[in-house]
Amino acid sequence: MELGLIIGLVIGIVIGYLLLKSSVLKNSILKEDVEKRYILRELYIESSDRLKKKEEEFNEATKSILDLSSRLASLQKEEEGMNEKMKAFKEEIETLHSRSHEQFKNLANEILEEKSKRFTEQNKQNINEIMNPLRDKIKDFQEKVEKSYSMESAERNTLKGEIKKLVELNQTISKDANNLAMALKGDSKKQGNWGEIILEKVLERSGLEKDREYKVQYSLQDTEGNRHQPDVVVFLPGEKHIIVDSKVSLVAYERFINAATEEEKELNLLNHIVSVKKHIDDLGKKNYQSLPTIDAPDFVLLFMPIESSFSIAVQADNELFNYAWDRKIVIVSPSTLLATLRTIAATWKQEKQARNVFEIAEESGKLYDKFCNLIEDLINMGKKMDAAKESYNEAMKKVSDGPGNIVRRIENIKKLGAKATKSLPPNLISRAGEE
């Protein structure tokens, strides 16, 4: 019985456990269902709210699209109007560009022509200021050279005539000497004076200028202060000198001419040679060429005014020239002295011409330097003009080139209604609008 009770109790406990488990399981299933439904409800509520917001956003977007469509239609109409205005404006700009291009071209040509004319005139004036003195100097030099050549040609052409006249003069002098022989005979002072007169006549015919290229009775002093006075001192270029002293041997010569016999002639000829040598010795002792105040060759010219007296002495004594040279003396007659003086005169003319040539060359050099300076100034002027032009082009590029340039913006301000009494050059506006 107890076993049955125990078995019944166990069975009851088992049944109760099963019922309790079934109840707990059922309650668990219901709880999960309730949680799921709650979650679904929350999700539904949240989805509903989000959907409501999306609808509101959609409505706002739709409204915005409608507004934008309306504005787009308005802008399209404005664009069509602007296109029509731009087309008309472009046509007007093309017309103005064509006109302004032609006007600017004409204006530029006028300005360039005027500037070129002014520049050419200024250069011509500057060059004339430099070249005219040079041209005058060259003209003067040419005239002097032509005059000099003409004078030299004339002198060469007349030289034969002068020599002929000299021969005639010598003949006349010889005749005069013969005629004066009686009057001068025995008076050495008068003979000396007459010889000096003949010497001066030869000097006058030589072409030398008195008191400049030769001096008569020129006083000189030696180292001891003694005074010396040769008949003539001839000046040479380069501050050189030649001394000429006249000596007359007339008495023995006149006797030789008038001798009746050969013995008398021979005797008087020897006396004549002795007289000439005495003059040579006397002149050599004076030693004029060594005076400190002059610069002369190592000899003195002994002038014999009677040509025939000179020639007879030289022919009679072949060593007479050597005799004189040993004593630093050179014997000359009127003809040989005149030839020597003519040579000296020609040397002076060449010296003067050389001085003129040197002065003209110096002046020409100065003018050439000034001309070179002018050319350098003109080159620098050209460089500065090129630099100014380049600076101008760069400045114009900054003003009128590139998008949004200053010219375009300023012109747009005028189009927007700015009041102005002047206008920019059409070509500048066109250039600014092409960028």
PDB file of C-alpha atoms in Angstrom, residues 27 29 51 64 83 104 127 143 162 197 200 219 246 261 305 323 375 418 434:
ATOM      1  CA  ASN A  27       4.143  31.254 -20.983  1.00  0.00           C
ATOM      2  CA  ILE A  29       6.137  31.319 -26.066  1.00  0.00           C
ATOM      3  CA  LEU A  51       8.071  58.044 -44.340  1.00  0.00           C
ATOM      4  CA  SER A  64      12.061  73.641 -55.447  1.00  0.00           C
ATOM      5  CA  ASN A  83      21.903  86.848 -77.539  1.00  0.00           C
ATOM      6  CA  PHE A 104      44.052 104.556 -86.627  1.00  0.00           C
ATOM      7  CA  ILE A 127      74.989 116.602 -89.213  1.00  0.00           C
ATOM      8  CA  GLU A 143      91.798 125.629-102.774  1.00  0.00           C
ATOM      9  CA  GLU A 162     113.908 133.528-114.828  1.00  0.00           C
ATOM     10  CA  ILE A 197     123.534 146.015-103.339  1.00  0.00           C
ATOM     11  CA  GLU A 200     120.179 142.271-102.094  1.00  0.00           C
ATOM     12  CA  SER A 219     124.081 141.378 -85.724  1.00  0.00           C
ATOM     13  CA  SER A 246     129.712 139.611-100.329  1.00  0.00           C
ATOM     14  CA  THR A 261     149.476 141.929-123.817  1.00  0.00           C
ATOM     15  CA  PRO A 305     128.726 139.729-107.561  1.00  0.00           C
ATOM     16  CA  TYR A 323     141.047 125.900-101.262  1.00  0.00           C
ATOM     17  CA  ILE A 375      76.757 109.020 -84.350  1.00  0.00           C
ATOM     18  CA  ALA A 418      28.403 105.769 -66.601  1.00  0.00           C
ATOM     19  CA  GLU A 434      39.413  90.239 -79.101  1.00  0.00           C
TER      20      GLU A 434
END
